[in-house]
Short mmCIF file of C-alpha atoms in Angstrom, two decimals:
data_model
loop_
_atom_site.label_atom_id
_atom_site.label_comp_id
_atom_site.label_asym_id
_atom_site.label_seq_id
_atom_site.Cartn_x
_atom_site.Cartn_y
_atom_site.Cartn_z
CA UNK A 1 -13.80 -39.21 2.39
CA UNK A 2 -12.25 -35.86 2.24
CA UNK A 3 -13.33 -33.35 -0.83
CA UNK A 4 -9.79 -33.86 -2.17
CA UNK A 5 -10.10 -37.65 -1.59
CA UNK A 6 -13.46 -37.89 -3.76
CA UNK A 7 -12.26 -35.28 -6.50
CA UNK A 8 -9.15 -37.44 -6.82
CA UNK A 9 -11.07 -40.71 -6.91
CA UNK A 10 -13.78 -39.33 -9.61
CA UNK A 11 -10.11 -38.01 -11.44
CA UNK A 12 -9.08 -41.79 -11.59
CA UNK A 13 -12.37 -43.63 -12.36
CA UNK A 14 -12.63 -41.23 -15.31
CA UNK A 15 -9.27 -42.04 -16.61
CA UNK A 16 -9.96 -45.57 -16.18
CA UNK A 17 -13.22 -45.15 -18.14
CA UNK A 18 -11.71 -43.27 -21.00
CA UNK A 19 -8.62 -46.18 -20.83
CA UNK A 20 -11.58 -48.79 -21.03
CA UNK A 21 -13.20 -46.80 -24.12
CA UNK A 22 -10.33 -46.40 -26.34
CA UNK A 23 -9.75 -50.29 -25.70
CA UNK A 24 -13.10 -50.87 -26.67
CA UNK A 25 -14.30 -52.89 -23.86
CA UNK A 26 -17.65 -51.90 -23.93
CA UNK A 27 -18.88 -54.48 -21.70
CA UNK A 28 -16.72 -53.68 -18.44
CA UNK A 29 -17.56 -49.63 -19.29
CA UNK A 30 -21.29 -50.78 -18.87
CA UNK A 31 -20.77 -52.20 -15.77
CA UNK A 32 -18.56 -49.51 -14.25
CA UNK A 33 -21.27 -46.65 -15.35
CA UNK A 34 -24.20 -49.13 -13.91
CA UNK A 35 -22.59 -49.27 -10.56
CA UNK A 36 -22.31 -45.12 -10.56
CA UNK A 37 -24.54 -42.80 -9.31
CA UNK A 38 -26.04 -40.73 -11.88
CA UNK A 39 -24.72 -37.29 -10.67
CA UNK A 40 -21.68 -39.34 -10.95
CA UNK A 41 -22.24 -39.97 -14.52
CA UNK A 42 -23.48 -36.75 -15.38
CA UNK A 43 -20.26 -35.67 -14.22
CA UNK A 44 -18.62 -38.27 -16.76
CA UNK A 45 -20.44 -37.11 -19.20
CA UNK A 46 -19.52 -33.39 -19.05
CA UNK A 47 -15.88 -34.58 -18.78
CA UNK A 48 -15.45 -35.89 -22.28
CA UNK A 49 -15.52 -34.74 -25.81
CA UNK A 50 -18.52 -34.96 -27.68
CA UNK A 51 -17.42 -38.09 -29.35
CA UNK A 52 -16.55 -40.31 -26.72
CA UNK A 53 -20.18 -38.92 -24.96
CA UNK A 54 -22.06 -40.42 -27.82
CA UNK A 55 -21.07 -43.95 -26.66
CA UNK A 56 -21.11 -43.39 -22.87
CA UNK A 57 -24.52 -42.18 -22.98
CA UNK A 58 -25.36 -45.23 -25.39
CA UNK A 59 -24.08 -47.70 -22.58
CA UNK A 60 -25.86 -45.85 -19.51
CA UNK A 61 -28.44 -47.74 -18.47
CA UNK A 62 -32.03 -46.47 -20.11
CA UNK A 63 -33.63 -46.81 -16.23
CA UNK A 64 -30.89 -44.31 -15.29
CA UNK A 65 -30.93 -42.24 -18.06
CA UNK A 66 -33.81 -39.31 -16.57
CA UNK A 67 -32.20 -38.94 -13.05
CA UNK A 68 -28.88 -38.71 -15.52
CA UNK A 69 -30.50 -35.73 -17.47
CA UNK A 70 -31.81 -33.76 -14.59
CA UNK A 71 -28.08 -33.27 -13.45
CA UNK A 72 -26.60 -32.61 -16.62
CA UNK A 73 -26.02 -28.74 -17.39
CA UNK A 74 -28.05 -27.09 -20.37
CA UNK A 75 -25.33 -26.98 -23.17
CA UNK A 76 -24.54 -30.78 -22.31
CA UNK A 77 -28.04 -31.91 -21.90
CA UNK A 78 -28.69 -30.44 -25.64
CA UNK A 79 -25.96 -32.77 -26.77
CA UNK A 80 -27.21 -35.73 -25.26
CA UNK A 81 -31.27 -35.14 -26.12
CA UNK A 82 -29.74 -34.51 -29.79
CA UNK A 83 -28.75 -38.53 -29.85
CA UNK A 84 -32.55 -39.75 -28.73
CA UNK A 85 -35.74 -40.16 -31.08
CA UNK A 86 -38.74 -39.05 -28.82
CA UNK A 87 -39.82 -42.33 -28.01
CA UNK A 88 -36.83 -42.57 -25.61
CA UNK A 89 -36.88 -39.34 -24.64
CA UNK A 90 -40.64 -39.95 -22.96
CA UNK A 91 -39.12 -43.35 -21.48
CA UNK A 92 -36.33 -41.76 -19.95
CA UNK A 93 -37.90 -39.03 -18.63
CA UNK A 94 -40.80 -41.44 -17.10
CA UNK A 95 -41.40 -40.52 -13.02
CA UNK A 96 -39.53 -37.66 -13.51
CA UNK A 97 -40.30 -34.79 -10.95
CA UNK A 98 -42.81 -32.16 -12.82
CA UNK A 99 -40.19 -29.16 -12.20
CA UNK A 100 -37.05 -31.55 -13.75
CA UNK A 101 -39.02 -32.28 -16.92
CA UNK A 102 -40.32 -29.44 -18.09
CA UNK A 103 -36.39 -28.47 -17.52
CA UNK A 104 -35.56 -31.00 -19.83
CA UNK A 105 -39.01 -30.10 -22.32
CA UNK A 106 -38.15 -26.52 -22.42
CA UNK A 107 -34.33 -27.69 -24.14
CA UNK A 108 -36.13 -29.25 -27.08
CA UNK A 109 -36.65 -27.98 -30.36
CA UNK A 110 -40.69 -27.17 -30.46
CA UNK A 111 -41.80 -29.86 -33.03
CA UNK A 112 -39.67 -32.59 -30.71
CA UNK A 113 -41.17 -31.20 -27.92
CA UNK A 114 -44.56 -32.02 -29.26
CA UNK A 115 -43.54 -35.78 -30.08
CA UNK A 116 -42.56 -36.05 -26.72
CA UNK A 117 -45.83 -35.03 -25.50
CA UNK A 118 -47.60 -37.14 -27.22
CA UNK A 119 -45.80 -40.07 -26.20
CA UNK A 120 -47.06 -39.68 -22.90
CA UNK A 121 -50.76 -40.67 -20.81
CA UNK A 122 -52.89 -37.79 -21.27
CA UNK A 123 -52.44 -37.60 -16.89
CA UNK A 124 -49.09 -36.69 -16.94
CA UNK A 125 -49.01 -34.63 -20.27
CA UNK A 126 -51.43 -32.40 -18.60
CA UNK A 127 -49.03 -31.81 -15.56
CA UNK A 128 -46.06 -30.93 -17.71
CA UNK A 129 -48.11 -28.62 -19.79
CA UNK A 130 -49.67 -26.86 -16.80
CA UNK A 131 -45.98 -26.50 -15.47
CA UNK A 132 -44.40 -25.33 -18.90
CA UNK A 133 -47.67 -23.00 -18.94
CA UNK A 134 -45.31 -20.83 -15.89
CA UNK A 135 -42.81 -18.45 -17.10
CA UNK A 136 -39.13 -19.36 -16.97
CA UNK A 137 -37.21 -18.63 -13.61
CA UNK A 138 -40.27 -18.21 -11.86
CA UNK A 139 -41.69 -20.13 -8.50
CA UNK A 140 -44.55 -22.20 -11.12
CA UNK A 141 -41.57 -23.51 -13.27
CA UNK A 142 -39.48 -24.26 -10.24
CA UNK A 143 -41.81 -26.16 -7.86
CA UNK A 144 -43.12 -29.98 -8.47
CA UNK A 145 -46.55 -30.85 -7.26
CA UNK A 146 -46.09 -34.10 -5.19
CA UNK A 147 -47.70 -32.90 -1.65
CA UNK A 148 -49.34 -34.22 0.86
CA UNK A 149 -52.63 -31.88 1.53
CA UNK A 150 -54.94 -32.69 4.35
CA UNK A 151 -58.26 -31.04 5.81
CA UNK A 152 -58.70 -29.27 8.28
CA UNK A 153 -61.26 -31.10 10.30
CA UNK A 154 -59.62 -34.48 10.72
CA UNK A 155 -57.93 -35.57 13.55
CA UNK A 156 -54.19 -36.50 13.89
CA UNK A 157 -54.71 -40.00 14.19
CA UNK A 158 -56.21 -40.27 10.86
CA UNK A 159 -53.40 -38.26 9.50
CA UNK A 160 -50.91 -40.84 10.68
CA UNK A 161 -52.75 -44.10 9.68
CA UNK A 162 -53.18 -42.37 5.90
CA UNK A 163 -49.19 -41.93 6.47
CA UNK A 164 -48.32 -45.36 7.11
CA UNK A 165 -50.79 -46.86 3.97
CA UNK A 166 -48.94 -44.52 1.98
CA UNK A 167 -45.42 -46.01 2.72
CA UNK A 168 -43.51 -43.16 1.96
CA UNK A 169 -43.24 -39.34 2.06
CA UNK A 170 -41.82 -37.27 -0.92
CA UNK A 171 -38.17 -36.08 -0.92
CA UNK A 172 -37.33 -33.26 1.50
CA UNK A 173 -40.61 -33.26 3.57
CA UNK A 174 -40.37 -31.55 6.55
CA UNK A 175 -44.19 -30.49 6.55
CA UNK A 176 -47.71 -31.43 5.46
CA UNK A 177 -49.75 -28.87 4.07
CA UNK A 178 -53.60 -27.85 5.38
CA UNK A 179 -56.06 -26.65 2.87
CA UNK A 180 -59.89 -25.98 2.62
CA UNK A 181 -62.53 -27.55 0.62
CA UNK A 182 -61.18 -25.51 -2.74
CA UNK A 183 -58.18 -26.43 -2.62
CA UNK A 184 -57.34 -22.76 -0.37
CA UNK A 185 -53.57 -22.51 1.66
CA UNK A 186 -54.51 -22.72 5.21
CA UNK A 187 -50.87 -23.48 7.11
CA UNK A 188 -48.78 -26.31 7.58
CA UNK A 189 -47.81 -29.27 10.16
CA UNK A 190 -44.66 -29.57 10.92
CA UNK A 191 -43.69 -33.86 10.99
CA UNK A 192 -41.93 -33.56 14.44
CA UNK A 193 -44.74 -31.67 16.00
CA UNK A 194 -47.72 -34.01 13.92
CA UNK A 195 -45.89 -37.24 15.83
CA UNK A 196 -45.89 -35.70 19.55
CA UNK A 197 -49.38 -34.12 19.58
CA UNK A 198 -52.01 -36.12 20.99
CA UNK A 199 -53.86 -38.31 18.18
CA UNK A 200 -57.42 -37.33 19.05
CA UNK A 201 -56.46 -33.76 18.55
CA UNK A 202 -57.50 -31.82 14.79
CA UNK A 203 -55.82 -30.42 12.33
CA UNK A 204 -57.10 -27.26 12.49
CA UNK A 205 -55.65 -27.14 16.20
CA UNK A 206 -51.79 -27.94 15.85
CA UNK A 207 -51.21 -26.27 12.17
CA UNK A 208 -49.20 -23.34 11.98
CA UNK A 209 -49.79 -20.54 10.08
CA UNK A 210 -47.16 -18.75 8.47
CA UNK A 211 -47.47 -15.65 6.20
CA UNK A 212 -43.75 -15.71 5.39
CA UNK A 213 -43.67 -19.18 4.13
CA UNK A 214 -46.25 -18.82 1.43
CA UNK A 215 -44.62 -18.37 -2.16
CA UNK A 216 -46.44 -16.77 -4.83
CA UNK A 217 -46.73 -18.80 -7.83
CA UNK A 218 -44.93 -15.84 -10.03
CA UNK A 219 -42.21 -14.94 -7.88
CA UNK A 220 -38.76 -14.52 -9.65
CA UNK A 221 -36.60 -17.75 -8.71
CA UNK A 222 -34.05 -15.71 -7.10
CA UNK A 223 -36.21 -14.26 -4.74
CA UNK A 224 -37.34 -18.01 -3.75
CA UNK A 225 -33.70 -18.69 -3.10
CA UNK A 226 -33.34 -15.60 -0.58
CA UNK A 227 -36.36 -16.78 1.14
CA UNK A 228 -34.98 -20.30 1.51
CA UNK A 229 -31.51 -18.82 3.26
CA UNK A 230 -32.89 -16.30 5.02
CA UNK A 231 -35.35 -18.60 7.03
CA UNK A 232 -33.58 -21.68 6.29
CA UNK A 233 -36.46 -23.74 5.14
CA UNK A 234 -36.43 -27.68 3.59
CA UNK A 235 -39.69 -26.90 1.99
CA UNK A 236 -42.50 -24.23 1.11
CA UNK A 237 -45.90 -24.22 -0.45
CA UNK A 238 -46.41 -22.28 -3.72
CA UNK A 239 -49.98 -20.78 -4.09
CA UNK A 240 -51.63 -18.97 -7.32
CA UNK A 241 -53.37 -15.58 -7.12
CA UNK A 242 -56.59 -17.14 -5.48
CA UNK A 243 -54.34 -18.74 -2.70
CA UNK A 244 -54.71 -22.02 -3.64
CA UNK A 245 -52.32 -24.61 -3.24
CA UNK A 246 -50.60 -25.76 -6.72
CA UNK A 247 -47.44 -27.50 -5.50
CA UNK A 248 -44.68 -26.99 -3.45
CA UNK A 249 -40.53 -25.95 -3.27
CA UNK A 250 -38.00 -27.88 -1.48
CA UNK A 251 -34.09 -27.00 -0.90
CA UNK A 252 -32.62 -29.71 -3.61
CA UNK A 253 -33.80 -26.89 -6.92
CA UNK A 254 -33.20 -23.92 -4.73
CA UNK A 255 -29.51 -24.95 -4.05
CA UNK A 256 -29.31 -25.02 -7.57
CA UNK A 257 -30.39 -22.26 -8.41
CA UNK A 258 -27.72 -20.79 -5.71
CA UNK A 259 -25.14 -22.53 -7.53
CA UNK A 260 -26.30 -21.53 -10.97
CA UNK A 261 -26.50 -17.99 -10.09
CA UNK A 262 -22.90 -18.00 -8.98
CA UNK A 263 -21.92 -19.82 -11.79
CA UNK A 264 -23.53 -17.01 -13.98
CA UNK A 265 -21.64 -14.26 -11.92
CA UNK A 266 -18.53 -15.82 -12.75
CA UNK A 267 -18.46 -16.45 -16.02
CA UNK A 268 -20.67 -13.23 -17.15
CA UNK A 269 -17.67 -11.44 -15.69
CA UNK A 270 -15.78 -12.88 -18.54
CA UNK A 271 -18.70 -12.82 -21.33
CA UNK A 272 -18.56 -16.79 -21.28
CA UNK A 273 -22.33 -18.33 -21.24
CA UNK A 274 -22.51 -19.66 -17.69
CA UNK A 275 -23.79 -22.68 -19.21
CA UNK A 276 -21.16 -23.64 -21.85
CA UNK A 277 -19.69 -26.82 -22.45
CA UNK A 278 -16.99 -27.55 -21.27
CA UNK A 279 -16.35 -29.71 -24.61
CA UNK A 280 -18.50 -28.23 -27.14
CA UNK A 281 -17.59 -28.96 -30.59
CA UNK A 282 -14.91 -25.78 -31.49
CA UNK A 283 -17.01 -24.01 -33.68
CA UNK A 284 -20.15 -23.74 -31.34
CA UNK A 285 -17.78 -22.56 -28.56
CA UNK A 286 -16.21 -19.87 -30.79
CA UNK A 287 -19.05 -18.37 -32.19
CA UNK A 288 -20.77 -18.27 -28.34
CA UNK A 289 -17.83 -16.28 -27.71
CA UNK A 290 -17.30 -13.98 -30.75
CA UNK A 291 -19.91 -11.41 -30.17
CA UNK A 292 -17.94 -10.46 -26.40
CA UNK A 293 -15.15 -10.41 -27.80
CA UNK A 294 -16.26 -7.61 -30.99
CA UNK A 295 -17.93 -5.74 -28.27
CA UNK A 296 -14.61 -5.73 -26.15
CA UNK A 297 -12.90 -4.73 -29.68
CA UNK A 298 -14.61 -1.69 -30.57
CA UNK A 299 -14.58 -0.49 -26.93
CA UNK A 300 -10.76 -1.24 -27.21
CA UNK A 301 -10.74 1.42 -29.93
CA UNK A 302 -12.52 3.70 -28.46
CA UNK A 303 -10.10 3.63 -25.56
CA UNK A 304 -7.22 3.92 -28.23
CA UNK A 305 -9.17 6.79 -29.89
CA UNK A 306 -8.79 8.90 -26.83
CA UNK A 307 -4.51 8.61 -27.15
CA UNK A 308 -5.15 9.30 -30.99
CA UNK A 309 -6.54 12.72 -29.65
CA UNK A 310 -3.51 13.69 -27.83
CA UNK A 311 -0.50 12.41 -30.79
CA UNK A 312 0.86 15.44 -30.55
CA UNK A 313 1.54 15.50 -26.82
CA UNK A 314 2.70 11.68 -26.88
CA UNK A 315 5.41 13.02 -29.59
CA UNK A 316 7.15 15.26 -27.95
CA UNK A 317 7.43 13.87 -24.88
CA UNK A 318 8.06 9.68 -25.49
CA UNK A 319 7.98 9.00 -21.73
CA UNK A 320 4.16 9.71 -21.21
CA UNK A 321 3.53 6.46 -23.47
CA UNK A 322 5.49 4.62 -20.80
CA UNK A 323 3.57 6.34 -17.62
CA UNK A 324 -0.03 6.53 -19.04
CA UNK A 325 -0.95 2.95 -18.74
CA UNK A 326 -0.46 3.03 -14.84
CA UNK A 327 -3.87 4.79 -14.18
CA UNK A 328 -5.94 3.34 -16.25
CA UNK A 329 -5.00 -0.18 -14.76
CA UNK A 330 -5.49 0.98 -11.33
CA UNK A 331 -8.72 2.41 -12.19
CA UNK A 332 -10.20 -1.03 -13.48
CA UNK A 333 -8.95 -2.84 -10.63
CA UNK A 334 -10.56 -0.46 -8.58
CA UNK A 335 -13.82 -0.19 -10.22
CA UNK A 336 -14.14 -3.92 -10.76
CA UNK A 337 -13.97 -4.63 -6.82
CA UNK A 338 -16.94 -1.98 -6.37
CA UNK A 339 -18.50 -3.58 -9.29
CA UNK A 340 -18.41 -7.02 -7.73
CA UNK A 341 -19.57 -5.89 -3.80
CA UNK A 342 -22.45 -3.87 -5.69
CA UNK A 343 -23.48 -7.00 -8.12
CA UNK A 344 -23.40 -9.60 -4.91
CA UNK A 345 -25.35 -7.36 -3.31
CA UNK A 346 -28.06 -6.85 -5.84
CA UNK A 347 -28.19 -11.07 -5.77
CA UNK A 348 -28.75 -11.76 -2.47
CA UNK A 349 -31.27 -8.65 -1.93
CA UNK A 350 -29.07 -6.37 -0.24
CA UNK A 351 -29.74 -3.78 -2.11
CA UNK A 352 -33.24 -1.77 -2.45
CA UNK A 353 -34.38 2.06 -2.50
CA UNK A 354 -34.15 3.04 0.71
CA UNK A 355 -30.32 2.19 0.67
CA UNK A 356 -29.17 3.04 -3.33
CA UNK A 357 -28.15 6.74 -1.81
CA UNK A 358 -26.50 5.57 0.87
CA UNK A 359 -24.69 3.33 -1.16
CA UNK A 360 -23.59 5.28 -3.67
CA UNK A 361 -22.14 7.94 -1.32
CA UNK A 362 -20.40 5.29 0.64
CA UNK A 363 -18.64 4.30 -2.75
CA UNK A 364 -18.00 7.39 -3.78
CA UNK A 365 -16.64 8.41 -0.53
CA UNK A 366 -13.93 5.24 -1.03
CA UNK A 367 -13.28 5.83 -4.49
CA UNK A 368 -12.16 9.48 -3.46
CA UNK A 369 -9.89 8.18 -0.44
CA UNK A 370 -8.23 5.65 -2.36
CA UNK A 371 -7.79 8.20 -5.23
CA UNK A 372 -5.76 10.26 -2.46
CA UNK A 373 -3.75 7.77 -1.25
CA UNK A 374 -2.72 6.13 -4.74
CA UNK A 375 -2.13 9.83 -5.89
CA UNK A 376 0.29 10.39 -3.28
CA UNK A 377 2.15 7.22 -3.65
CA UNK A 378 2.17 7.07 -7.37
CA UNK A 379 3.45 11.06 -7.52
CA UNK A 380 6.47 10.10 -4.98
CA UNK A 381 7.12 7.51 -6.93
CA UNK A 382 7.44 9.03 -10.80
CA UNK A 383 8.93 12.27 -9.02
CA UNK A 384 11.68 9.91 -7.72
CA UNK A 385 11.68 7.53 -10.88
CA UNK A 386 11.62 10.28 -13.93
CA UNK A 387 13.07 12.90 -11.62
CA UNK A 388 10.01 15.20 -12.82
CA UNK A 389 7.74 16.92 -10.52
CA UNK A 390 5.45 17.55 -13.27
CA UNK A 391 5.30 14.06 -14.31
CA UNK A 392 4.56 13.29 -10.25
CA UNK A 393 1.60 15.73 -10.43
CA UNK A 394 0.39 14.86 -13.80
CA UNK A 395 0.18 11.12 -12.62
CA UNK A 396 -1.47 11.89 -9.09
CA UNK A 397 -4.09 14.51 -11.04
CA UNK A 398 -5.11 11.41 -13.28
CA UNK A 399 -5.12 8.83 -10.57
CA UNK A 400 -7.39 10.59 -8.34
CA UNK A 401 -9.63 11.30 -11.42
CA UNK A 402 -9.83 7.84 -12.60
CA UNK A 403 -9.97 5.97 -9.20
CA UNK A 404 -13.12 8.59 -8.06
CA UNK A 405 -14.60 7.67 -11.85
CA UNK A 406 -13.86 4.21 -10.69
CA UNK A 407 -16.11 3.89 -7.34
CA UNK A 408 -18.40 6.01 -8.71
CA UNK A 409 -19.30 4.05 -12.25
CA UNK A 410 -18.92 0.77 -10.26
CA UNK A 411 -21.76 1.78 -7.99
CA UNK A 412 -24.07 3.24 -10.43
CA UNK A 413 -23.35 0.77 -13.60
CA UNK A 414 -24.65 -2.31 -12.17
CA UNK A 415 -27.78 -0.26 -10.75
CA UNK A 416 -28.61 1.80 -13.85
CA UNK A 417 -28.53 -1.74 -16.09
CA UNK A 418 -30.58 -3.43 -13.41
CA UNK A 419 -32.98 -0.78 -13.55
CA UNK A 420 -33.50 -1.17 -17.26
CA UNK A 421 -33.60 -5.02 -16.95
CA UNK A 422 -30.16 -5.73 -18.09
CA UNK A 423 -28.03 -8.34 -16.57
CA UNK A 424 -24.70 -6.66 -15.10
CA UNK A 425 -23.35 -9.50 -14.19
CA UNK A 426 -22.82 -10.17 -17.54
CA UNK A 427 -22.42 -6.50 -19.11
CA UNK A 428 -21.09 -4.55 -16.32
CA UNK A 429 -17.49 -5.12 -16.09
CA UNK A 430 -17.24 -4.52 -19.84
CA UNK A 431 -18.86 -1.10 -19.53
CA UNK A 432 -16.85 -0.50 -16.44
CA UNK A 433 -13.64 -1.00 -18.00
CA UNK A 434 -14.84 1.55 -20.81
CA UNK A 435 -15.10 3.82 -18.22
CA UNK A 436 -12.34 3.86 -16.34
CA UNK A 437 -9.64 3.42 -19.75
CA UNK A 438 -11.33 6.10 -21.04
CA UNK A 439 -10.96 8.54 -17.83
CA UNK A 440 -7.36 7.41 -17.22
CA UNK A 441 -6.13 7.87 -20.39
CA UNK A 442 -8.01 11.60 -21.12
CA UNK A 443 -7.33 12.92 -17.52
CA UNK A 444 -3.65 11.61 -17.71
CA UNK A 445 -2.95 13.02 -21.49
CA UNK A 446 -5.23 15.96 -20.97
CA UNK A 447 -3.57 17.27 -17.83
CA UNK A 448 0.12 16.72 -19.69
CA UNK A 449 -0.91 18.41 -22.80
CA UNK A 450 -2.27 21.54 -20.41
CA UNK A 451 1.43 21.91 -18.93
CA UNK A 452 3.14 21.16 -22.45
CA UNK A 453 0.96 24.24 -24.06
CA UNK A 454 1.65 26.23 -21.47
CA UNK A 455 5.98 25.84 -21.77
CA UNK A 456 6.25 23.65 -18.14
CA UNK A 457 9.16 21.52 -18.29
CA UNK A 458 8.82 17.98 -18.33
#
């Protein structure tokens, strides 16, 4: 089925569910939610209005209702944990991977957090709190710890027999891990090369070692995700300051992290929480939004401070109010496209010291040429337009001004904030915009109000 087929076909069965809701047939929506996937009914779920959630998430099936959560986004998880009593919430999230619950554990208000706990076997409680023990967004909160360790000094035939009394392998192995008597890293076996190796030969013989693949247990999450496309791995051990093994990574969280991270690039862009409901109740999504939108207010006014300073020039000569909007425009288009090469870059580890200079001169060095070219155009055309070759050079001056401001601040902006551990993603293109009004609008009103004081005809 094609990606428009399935979109289309998810489309329908949600109309027919919300037609089955408002009809009240209850029964025939349990059925049609039982016979969905539960990424498929996480999807549901972030598709409707907080009312008509409440009921869908009362007839999911309670068996279903932790794989449901682990694919549910953080704004609509917090809806749907808001409708269970803890006793629930520990059913549901029973078998859940380690790295999914304490996901789930870390959305909870502290004292339900605790119930939770406490509803669960003193084994697994242990697990989650060693887990939740990891900081946020780092390799310890991202990995799960169901891996297959072996020794060493046993032969492959062993290794294989121990396979097939297990009955099955964890999700996304592609590699068993080797370890010493304390529990030390030692390598890994890869599955295709642990089934074609003679059986009488040892571990210690066949296992790889690889440096690269090891992941420190504190290592931001983005870096884990670089790692992961850069070498393309299914899999990879995470190991704590001593080198031992504590658990492993596989591709299913790093993809979403990926996905999460571009979600958060978009939406910062626009000051929207990359993680907002879609139908959050209005209130919750206004006041999420309020605080971007003061900030974008009083840098507004700052912007309209700067044509406050030149009044005197606007009055006598009415046509500057229609030009001086051109360059300032131009400038934030401009500076946003360096903004967003520099911030992608900075994501995927493009970016490090011994390339900032470079960089920055290579920006620079386009922010210049365009300001050439767009001077030139723009001065041909307000010469021909106004019939004013002062009004031709006064709008080249300022374009060239604002579109070198432009490459230059869209270079350094995202670098300075990330220097000082602020996000630019979600920052950036409001500072940037700052910027670049306020550079367009004092070079273009500055330059005119030179020539007006000095008795040049406009």
């Amino acid at each position: 089925m094609s990606e428009r087929e399935n979109h289309h076909s998810q489309h329908q069965r949600i109309l027919e569910l919300n037609r089955a809701l408002n009809d009240g047939m209850f029964v025939h929506v349990r059925r049609m939610l039982a016979q969905m996937p539960a990424c498929d009914v996480a999807l549901l779920l972030q598709s409707t209005p907080v009312a008509g959630r409440k009921i869908l998430w009362q007839l999911t099936d309670p068996e279903q209702q932790g794989e449901i959560l682990e694919e549910l986004n953080e704004d609509a998880m917090e809806s749907i944990l808001k409708m269970m009593d803890p006793e629930n919430l520990a059913a549901a999230t029973e078998g859940m991977d380690i790295d999914d619950l304490s996901y789930v554990l870390r959305s909870l208000p502290a004292d339900i957090y605790q119930q939770v706990l406490e509803q669960m076997d003193s084994e697994e409680r242990h697990r989650v709190e060693m887990a939740l023990a990891y900081p946020e967004d780092t390799a310890g909160s991202l990995m799960n710890n169901d891996t297959i360790a072996l020794r060493p000094d046993i032969s492959v035939d062993v290794v294989l027999r121990y396979l097939r009394l297990r009955g099955e392998l964890p999700e996304a192995t592609d590699a068993l891990f080797v370890v010493d008597k304390d529990n030390k890293y030692l390598g890994d076996i890869s599955l295709s090369r642990l089934i074609t190796v003679d059986p009488k030969e040892e571990v210690a013989a066949i296992m790889g070692k690889r440096p690269e693949r090891i992941i420190p247990v504190s290592m931001h999450e983005a870096q884990v995700a670089q790692l992961f496309e850069r070498h393309d791995w299914i899999s990879a051990p995470v190991v704590d300051p001593d080198g031992k093994l504590v658990g492993r990574i596989t591709i299913d969280d790093v993809v979403d992290i990926i996905r999460e991270d571009a979600e958060h690039s978009m939406m910062g862009m626009a000051g929207v929480d990359d993680d907002e409901d879609t139908f959050a109740p209005i209130w919750q999504s206004t006041r999420g939004r309020t605080l971007w939108l003061a900030i974008n207010l009083l840098t507004a006014l700052m912007a309209a401070s700067i044509s406050n300073l030149f009044e005197n020039t606007l009055a006598q000569m009415a046509t500057l109010a229609v030009l001086m909007t051109i360059v300032p425009s131009q400038g934030g288009i401009a500076g946003t496209q360096t903004l967003a090469v520099v911030i992608r870059g900075l994501a995927v580890g493009h970016i490090g010291e011994s390339n900032t200079r470079w960089l920055i001169l290579k920006e620079v060095a386009i922010g210049a040429l365009n300001g050439i070219i767009w001077a030139v155009i723009i001065a041909l055309v307000v010469t021909i337009w106004k019939d004013s070759i002062q009004l031709g050079l006064i709008s080249a001056a300022a374009m060239f001004a604002d579109l070198f401001m432009a490459g230059l601040a869209g270079v350094c902006i995202p670098l300075v904030m990330k220097k000082i551990h602020i996000d630019p993603a979600l920052a950036g293109g409001m500072v940037l915009t700052t910027v670049t009004d306020t550079v367009g609008l004092f070079a273009f009103l500055g330059i005119a109000t030179v020539l007006l004081n000095h008795h040049i005809a406009i």
